[in-house]
Structure formats: C-alpha cells, structure tokens
Amino acid sequence: MPDSNQKKFKAGEIIMAQGQPGTSAYIIEEGRVEILVAHGRDEAQSFGTRGPGAMIGEMSLIDKAPRTATVKALEDCVLLEITEADFTRRLEAADPVLKMTSKVILTRYRDTLARSRIAGDAQNWPPAEAVELNHAEESRAIDMIKLANDFETALHNHELELHYQPIIDMQSGALKGFEALMRWTHPDKGFISPDVFIPVAEESGLIVEASKWALSEACKALRRIEGRAGFDHALFMSVNFSSRDFAADGFVEAVYSTLNTTGVRPENLHLEITERLLMGQPENARETLEKCKDGNIGISIDDFGTGFSSLSYLHHFPIDILKIDRSFVMNMVHDVKSMALVRSIITLGKNMGMKIIAEGVETLEESQILRDLQCDLAQGYYFAKPMGEADIIALLQAQDKFQVK
Ligand code: G
Ligand code: G
Ligand code: MN
C-alpha cells in the first residue's frame, strides 16, 4: 500500500469541514487553502492560509474526533494524504519515546483548542489528562527512559565492562583474535543483557558514546593482552558497531585516531556490523567502509543470513569476513536446511574472496563439520565463552591452541 495517496481539489471546494470526523491529514503539494473557524452560530472567520509544504488536518492522526476547522481550496490543490492507518503503522515502528511525545502533543493541542473555545463546540472530547495517561500506560516510554538514564549513568560510572570471546583458526586450532562484547552490571538490577540495553542505547543515541568507549577500551586491552601473553601485533579485535555509530559525524576519523593512540594496527581491528546497517543506509555505509578499507581496517558482517537481504549487496561493499549466525550452526547437525545454508555461505564467501567465521560452536562435532567444510575461523562456547581481560590473559598463558577435530 502506498504511504500517501494524491488527492486533488478544485478551487472553492471544501477539503474538510469543521465538526465532521476526520481520518486523514494532508501535506499540500500544490495550491493554497484557507482555514476557517466558526464559533457557535457566528459566521466562520479566516484563520489564515496555507501553501505548499504545510500540513493540514493533523489532529485526526491520533483520533477520529471532529475537525476543528474548515479548510477550503483557494486554488486547484494537489494534496498528499496521510491516513490514520499510515500514521499508526509508522508510529508503531517508532522509538517509544517519540511515539508517546507525538501522541501527548497532539492530545494537548486539541485540549488547548477546546478550552479556549477557538474550535467552537468541543464539549464531546474526553479530558486530555485521561487520554494522556492512556498514552503513557500503553507505551514502553517510561521503562525506556528510565533504562536509558541508567545506561547514561553506567557509562560515566564505569558499570560497563568488555568481555572478549576468542576466535579460533579451524585448521590449526590457534587463537587468532577476539570479539569484544559489552557487559553491564546494574547496581540494583544486576546483570542486564545486551539484547535489552543495546536497543535502548541505540534508540536514545547513547550507543555512539558507548561504542567510542568500547573501541578505545578494546584496542587498549588488545595491546595489554598481547604484551602479557607474548604476542606482538599477531591478534585481531572485532568490535560491534550499530547504524547510529555509522551515521555519527566523524566516525572514521575517530576510529583512526583511536588506532593511533592505542598503537593497534588497522588490519588488527575488525568493525563488526549487521546486514541491516548496510541495507538501511547503503550509500553512507559504503563511503564509510571504503574509507576504513583504504586504511586496511577489516570489515565483518555479523549474524550473516538473518537479515533477509538480497545477496546482490555483497559486492557493493568492501567486506572481508562473513560471520555465520549461530542459529544456523546450532541447527546444522539436525537440520539439513541449516546445513545447506552453512555450506552455501562458506562457498559464497570464499568465491567472493572473503573469510568465514562460524558463531555459536558448542560441540566438537560442529567444529569438525565446519573444518571439513573449509570454514576459516570459529567462535563459541565449545572453545571459550566471552570472558574478562584477566581470564583471557590466563587462558593464553596456559594454552594458545584449541582442539578443532
Ligand atoms: O553478548 P550477547 O551477550 O548476548 O550479545 C547480544 C547482542 O548484543 C549481540 O548481537 C552483540 O553483537 C550485541 N552487542 C554486544 N556488545 C556490543 C557492543 O559493544 N556494541 C553493539 N552495537 N552491540 C553489542
Ligand atoms: O554480535 P553477536 O550476535 O555475534 O554476539 C555474539 C553473542 O553470541 C554473544 O552474546 C555471545 O555471548 C553469544 N555466544 C557466543 N558463543 C556462543 C555459543 O556457543 N552459544 C550460544 N548460544 N551463544 C554464544
Ligand atoms: Mn557480534
């Protein structure tokens, strides 16, 4: 269904009539309209005119209550219709805080009009307080704002920590690098899963600051780990980034600056991003990735295969590594379709000159299968869970090889 239908009105036609129920707002594409408001039995008064780019009838987007004004076409008009259904669908997809705010503003606007009697006979509207409370109760906004505020405090109070999960070479069993994963221990609520706080951090925009911290911390940790375990510029660190990070000003410059100050070589940093990021802002992502690629930074696609994207995008971006989502790895032993997918991703990636990392390897059997399929690298609980820096150093001092077959 198209988002907005074009509607045409001839000069002199009434587009909406005061007192009638409304179900659409319009954006004026061409022409001018006049806004007329009548009080009781008095003759309608002009409230002014509106031209191209203006929106009319917006309050009906929240409810179907009566139009507060009559709008008449002064010239032939072309309008883009935004139906209540279009708006509701968009609002459902929006950040809960934005959603609640838009509803409250529109409700309060209507209430103000009613109280000032500008809009004439408005006795039938429910009191704004009741409607607004309803918006608040039905929305996730309150929980989200609280969690976002707590997350901001966490960032400044060092409640966030990084854990590092080893990534293993499937031929030699050698440890080649790590994925840095954010961990948050809330002072009252205890451990909070990244599946809960990462979306909140993304929606509030706090992820940008959190990612900067994670990048810098992960790079510093990599140098410390290498120093303590006797590796020199031999291991890589993979850091997760969200689309918010990519959209932020100066992202690439900040990454290079962190590499400079920490002494990590660009080829030993991998940016881990999702297919969704690439699909969501393809041109911006491409430019950003090209700039990273020019300096030899690695690019990995996380959760590969779950983004229901077309494969044609793969050659559009400078991608080095595909990470097979753990759902396929977990199911491949029992499910022929998952096995076929794992096999196809490995073949596809290799044919395109990429390396493959399998995620979520939990058993020796899975490791053996992946090795036979020529998968380059793997991570998962079978080899090692994500762990703190001290545990990683202890692990590396005790062993630098893992059993893969
Ligand atoms: O670590 P697991 O614990 O459950 O992580 C869940 C999800 O959160 C993973 O998909 C992981 O990529 C994401 N995640 C973990 N740490 C970070 C981070 O530092 N930045 C971003 N953007 N996502 C992260
Ligand atoms: O960004 P990504 O979705 O790749 O995040 C990796 C997530 O997978 C982390 O939450 C990590 O803790 C988790 N993980 C890593 N290895 C395993 C595994 O073997 N099994 C399962 N179930 N989860 C894993
Ligand atoms: Mn990841």
PDB file of C-alpha atoms in Angstrom, residues 5-159:
ATOM      1  CA  ASN A   5      -2.168   8.996  -1.933  1.00  0.00           C
ATOM      2  CA  GLN A   6      -2.508  12.097  -4.018  1.00  0.00           C
ATOM      3  CA  LYS A   7      -5.843  13.870  -3.813  1.00  0.00           C
ATOM      4  CA  LYS A   8      -6.985  16.748  -5.999  1.00  0.00           C
ATOM      5  CA  PHE A   9      -9.406  19.536  -5.104  1.00  0.00           C
ATOM      6  CA  LYS A  10     -10.733  22.282  -7.367  1.00  0.00           C
ATOM      7  CA  ALA A  11     -10.607  25.936  -6.325  1.00  0.00           C
ATOM      8  CA  GLY A  12     -13.536  26.623  -3.968  1.00  0.00           C
ATOM      9  CA  GLU A  13     -14.004  23.021  -2.852  1.00  0.00           C
ATOM     10  CA  ILE A  14     -14.192  22.177   0.860  1.00  0.00           C
ATOM     11  CA  ILE A  15     -11.346  19.813   1.792  1.00  0.00           C
ATOM     12  CA  MET A  16     -12.555  19.215   5.340  1.00  0.00           C
ATOM     13  CA  ALA A  17     -15.475  20.612   7.300  1.00  0.00           C
ATOM     14  CA  GLN A  18     -15.438  21.757  10.920  1.00  0.00           C
ATOM     15  CA  GLY A  19     -17.337  19.358  13.153  1.00  0.00           C
ATOM     16  CA  GLN A  20     -17.049  16.402  10.774  1.00  0.00           C
ATOM     17  CA  PRO A  21     -14.997  13.384  11.901  1.00  0.00           C
ATOM     18  CA  GLY A  22     -11.577  13.250  10.242  1.00  0.00           C
ATOM     19  CA  THR A  23      -9.392  10.270   9.402  1.00  0.00           C
ATOM     20  CA  SER A  24      -6.562  11.802   7.354  1.00  0.00           C
ATOM     21  CA  ALA A  25      -4.053  14.596   7.425  1.00  0.00           C
ATOM     22  CA  TYR A  26      -2.705  16.125   4.225  1.00  0.00           C
ATOM     23  CA  ILE A  27       0.501  17.750   3.080  1.00  0.00           C
ATOM     24  CA  ILE A  28      -0.117  20.446   0.480  1.00  0.00           C
ATOM     25  CA  GLU A  29       1.869  19.650  -2.632  1.00  0.00           C
ATOM     26  CA  GLU A  30       0.413  22.370  -4.872  1.00  0.00           C
ATOM     27  CA  GLY A  31      -2.051  25.195  -4.328  1.00  0.00           C
ATOM     28  CA  ARG A  32      -3.274  27.271  -1.360  1.00  0.00           C
ATOM     29  CA  VAL A  33      -6.018  26.683   1.146  1.00  0.00           C
ATOM     30  CA  GLU A  34      -7.869  28.843   3.624  1.00  0.00           C
ATOM     31  CA  ILE A  35      -8.530  27.781   7.209  1.00  0.00           C
ATOM     32  CA  LEU A  36     -11.919  28.871   8.571  1.00  0.00           C
ATOM     33  CA  VAL A  37     -13.227  28.538  12.113  1.00  0.00           C
ATOM     34  CA  ALA A  38     -16.821  29.193  13.221  1.00  0.00           C
ATOM     35  CA  HIS A  39     -17.905  29.889  16.819  1.00  0.00           C
ATOM     36  CA  GLY A  40     -21.426  28.817  17.698  1.00  0.00           C
ATOM     37  CA  ARG A  41     -23.768  30.432  15.247  1.00  0.00           C
ATOM     38  CA  ASP A  42     -21.350  33.208  14.236  1.00  0.00           C
ATOM     39  CA  GLU A  43     -20.047  33.304  10.744  1.00  0.00           C
ATOM     40  CA  ALA A  44     -16.776  31.489  10.135  1.00  0.00           C
ATOM     41  CA  GLN A  45     -13.622  33.563  10.453  1.00  0.00           C
ATOM     42  CA  SER A  46     -10.471  33.104   8.435  1.00  0.00           C
ATOM     43  CA  PHE A  47      -7.544  31.794  10.431  1.00  0.00           C
ATOM     44  CA  GLY A  48      -5.113  32.320   7.593  1.00  0.00           C
ATOM     45  CA  THR A  49      -3.952  30.408   4.569  1.00  0.00           C
ATOM     46  CA  ARG A  50      -1.511  27.574   3.963  1.00  0.00           C
ATOM     47  CA  GLY A  51       0.527  26.689   0.879  1.00  0.00           C
ATOM     48  CA  PRO A  52       2.918  24.016  -0.434  1.00  0.00           C
ATOM     49  CA  GLY A  53       4.710  22.043   2.265  1.00  0.00           C
ATOM     50  CA  ALA A  54       2.169  22.807   5.006  1.00  0.00           C
ATOM     51  CA  MET A  55       0.280  20.065   6.819  1.00  0.00           C
ATOM     52  CA  ILE A  56      -3.442  20.302   7.477  1.00  0.00           C
ATOM     53  CA  GLY A  57      -5.808  18.110   9.462  1.00  0.00           C
ATOM     54  CA  GLU A  58      -3.013  16.623  11.624  1.00  0.00           C
ATOM     55  CA  MET A  59      -5.052  16.087  14.781  1.00  0.00           C
ATOM     56  CA  SER A  60      -7.122  13.349  13.188  1.00  0.00           C
ATOM     57  CA  LEU A  61      -3.965  11.247  13.041  1.00  0.00           C
ATOM     58  CA  ILE A  62      -4.444  10.465  16.706  1.00  0.00           C
ATOM     59  CA  ASP A  63      -8.202  10.027  16.918  1.00  0.00           C
ATOM     60  CA  LYS A  64     -11.220  10.481  14.717  1.00  0.00           C
ATOM     61  CA  ALA A  65     -12.623  13.398  16.690  1.00  0.00           C
ATOM     62  CA  PRO A  66     -14.327  16.234  14.805  1.00  0.00           C
ATOM     63  CA  ARG A  67     -12.319  18.597  12.612  1.00  0.00           C
ATOM     64  CA  THR A  68     -11.597  21.828  14.470  1.00  0.00           C
ATOM     65  CA  ALA A  69     -11.683  23.952  11.330  1.00  0.00           C
ATOM     66  CA  THR A  70     -12.978  24.026   7.808  1.00  0.00           C
ATOM     67  CA  VAL A  71     -10.346  24.003   5.093  1.00  0.00           C
ATOM     68  CA  LYS A  72     -11.234  25.337   1.673  1.00  0.00           C
ATOM     69  CA  ALA A  73      -9.172  25.199  -1.542  1.00  0.00           C
ATOM     70  CA  LEU A  74      -8.387  28.741  -2.746  1.00  0.00           C
ATOM     71  CA  GLU A  75      -6.782  27.389  -5.912  1.00  0.00           C
ATOM     72  CA  ASP A  76      -6.696  23.986  -7.551  1.00  0.00           C
ATOM     73  CA  CYS A  77      -4.860  21.861  -4.992  1.00  0.00           C
ATOM     74  CA  VAL A  78      -2.860  18.665  -5.008  1.00  0.00           C
ATOM     75  CA  LEU A  79      -2.634  17.088  -1.567  1.00  0.00           C
ATOM     76  CA  LEU A  80      -0.712  14.097  -0.254  1.00  0.00           C
ATOM     77  CA  GLU A  81      -2.915  12.128   2.044  1.00  0.00           C
ATOM     78  CA  ILE A  82      -1.556  10.595   5.238  1.00  0.00           C
ATOM     79  CA  THR A  83      -4.206   8.296   6.597  1.00  0.00           C
ATOM     80  CA  GLU A  84      -4.629   7.447  10.249  1.00  0.00           C
ATOM     81  CA  ALA A  85      -3.623   3.890   9.341  1.00  0.00           C
ATOM     82  CA  ASP A  86      -0.359   5.066   7.659  1.00  0.00           C
ATOM     83  CA  PHE A  87       0.481   7.183  10.652  1.00  0.00           C
ATOM     84  CA  THR A  88      -0.354   4.467  13.170  1.00  0.00           C
ATOM     85  CA  ARG A  89       1.848   1.987  11.313  1.00  0.00           C
ATOM     86  CA  ARG A  90       4.757   4.458  11.325  1.00  0.00           C
ATOM     87  CA  LEU A  91       4.210   5.304  14.951  1.00  0.00           C
ATOM     88  CA  GLU A  92       4.193   1.639  15.932  1.00  0.00           C
ATOM     89  CA  ALA A  93       7.657   1.318  14.395  1.00  0.00           C
ATOM     90  CA  ALA A  94       8.973   4.453  16.079  1.00  0.00           C
ATOM     91  CA  ASP A  95      11.006   4.857  19.214  1.00  0.00           C
ATOM     92  CA  PRO A  96       8.522   4.624  22.143  1.00  0.00           C
ATOM     93  CA  VAL A  97       9.621   7.996  23.480  1.00  0.00           C
ATOM     94  CA  LEU A  98       8.896   9.698  20.145  1.00  0.00           C
ATOM     95  CA  LYS A  99       5.626   7.824  19.972  1.00  0.00           C
ATOM     96  CA  MET A 100       4.430   8.928  23.374  1.00  0.00           C
ATOM     97  CA  THR A 101       5.598  12.507  22.796  1.00  0.00           C
ATOM     98  CA  SER A 102       3.742  12.852  19.492  1.00  0.00           C
ATOM     99  CA  LYS A 103       0.539  11.494  20.983  1.00  0.00           C
ATOM    100  CA  VAL A 104       0.707  13.736  24.015  1.00  0.00           C
ATOM    101  CA  ILE A 105       1.452  16.858  21.984  1.00  0.00           C
ATOM    102  CA  LEU A 106      -1.462  16.241  19.647  1.00  0.00           C
ATOM    103  CA  THR A 107      -3.810  15.451  22.526  1.00  0.00           C
ATOM    104  CA  ARG A 108      -2.778  18.553  24.430  1.00  0.00           C
ATOM    105  CA  TYR A 109      -3.089  20.713  21.334  1.00  0.00           C
ATOM    106  CA  ARG A 110      -6.663  19.567  20.881  1.00  0.00           C
ATOM    107  CA  ASP A 111      -7.367  20.162  24.551  1.00  0.00           C
ATOM    108  CA  THR A 112      -5.967  23.699  24.365  1.00  0.00           C
ATOM    109  CA  LEU A 113      -8.191  24.464  21.411  1.00  0.00           C
ATOM    110  CA  ALA A 114     -11.195  23.067  23.247  1.00  0.00           C
ATOM    111  CA  ARG A 115     -10.546  25.090  26.399  1.00  0.00           C
ATOM    112  CA  SER A 116     -10.013  28.312  24.500  1.00  0.00           C
ATOM    113  CA  ARG A 117     -13.204  27.576  22.597  1.00  0.00           C
ATOM    114  CA  ILE A 118     -11.392  28.562  19.416  1.00  0.00           C
ATOM    115  CA  ALA A 119     -12.671  25.383  17.949  1.00  0.00           C
ATOM    116  CA  GLY A 120     -16.297  26.055  18.775  1.00  0.00           C
ATOM    117  CA  ASP A 121     -18.345  23.207  20.129  1.00  0.00           C
ATOM    118  CA  ALA A 122     -15.840  20.841  21.658  1.00  0.00           C
ATOM    119  CA  GLN A 123     -17.766  19.504  24.643  1.00  0.00           C
ATOM    120  CA  ASN A 124     -17.597  15.927  23.421  1.00  0.00           C
ATOM    121  CA  TRP A 125     -13.879  15.429  23.687  1.00  0.00           C
ATOM    122  CA  PRO A 126     -12.522  13.364  26.550  1.00  0.00           C
ATOM    123  CA  PRO A 127     -10.416  15.268  29.109  1.00  0.00           C
ATOM    124  CA  ALA A 128      -6.802  15.482  27.995  1.00  0.00           C
ATOM    125  CA  GLU A 129      -5.488  14.082  31.243  1.00  0.00           C
ATOM    126  CA  ALA A 130      -7.299  10.788  30.772  1.00  0.00           C
ATOM    127  CA  VAL A 131      -6.163  10.465  27.176  1.00  0.00           C
ATOM    128  CA  GLU A 132      -2.567  11.324  28.010  1.00  0.00           C
ATOM    129  CA  LEU A 133      -2.460   8.825  30.869  1.00  0.00           C
ATOM    130  CA  ASN A 134      -3.647   6.254  28.447  1.00  0.00           C
ATOM    131  CA  HIS A 135      -0.782   7.077  26.064  1.00  0.00           C
ATOM    132  CA  ALA A 136       1.680   6.766  28.920  1.00  0.00           C
ATOM    133  CA  GLU A 137       0.307   3.432  30.132  1.00  0.00           C
ATOM    134  CA  GLU A 138       0.259   1.797  26.762  1.00  0.00           C
ATOM    135  CA  SER A 139       3.773   2.838  25.855  1.00  0.00           C
ATOM    136  CA  ARG A 140       7.190   1.446  26.715  1.00  0.00           C
ATOM    137  CA  ALA A 141       8.366   5.032  27.021  1.00  0.00           C
ATOM    138  CA  ILE A 142       8.610   5.172  30.796  1.00  0.00           C
ATOM    139  CA  ASP A 143      10.666   1.987  31.156  1.00  0.00           C
ATOM    140  CA  MET A 144      12.788   3.039  28.274  1.00  0.00           C
ATOM    141  CA  ILE A 145      13.576   6.480  29.578  1.00  0.00           C
ATOM    142  CA  LYS A 146      14.497   5.002  32.948  1.00  0.00           C
ATOM    143  CA  LEU A 147      16.756   2.403  31.359  1.00  0.00           C
ATOM    144  CA  ALA A 148      18.346   4.989  29.060  1.00  0.00           C
ATOM    145  CA  ASN A 149      19.021   7.266  32.035  1.00  0.00           C
ATOM    146  CA  ASP A 150      20.535   4.358  33.950  1.00  0.00           C
ATOM    147  CA  PHE A 151      22.649   3.465  30.935  1.00  0.00           C
ATOM    148  CA  GLU A 152      23.968   7.000  30.711  1.00  0.00           C
ATOM    149  CA  THR A 153      24.929   6.823  34.387  1.00  0.00           C
ATOM    150  CA  ALA A 154      26.529   3.434  33.750  1.00  0.00           C
ATOM    151  CA  LEU A 155      28.694   4.911  31.006  1.00  0.00           C
ATOM    152  CA  HIS A 156      30.028   7.579  33.333  1.00  0.00           C
ATOM    153  CA  ASN A 157      30.282   5.392  36.455  1.00  0.00           C
ATOM    154  CA  HIS A 158      32.186   2.559  34.821  1.00  0.00           C
ATOM    155  CA  GLU A 159      29.443  -0.016  35.288  1.00  0.00           C
TER     156      GLU A 159
END
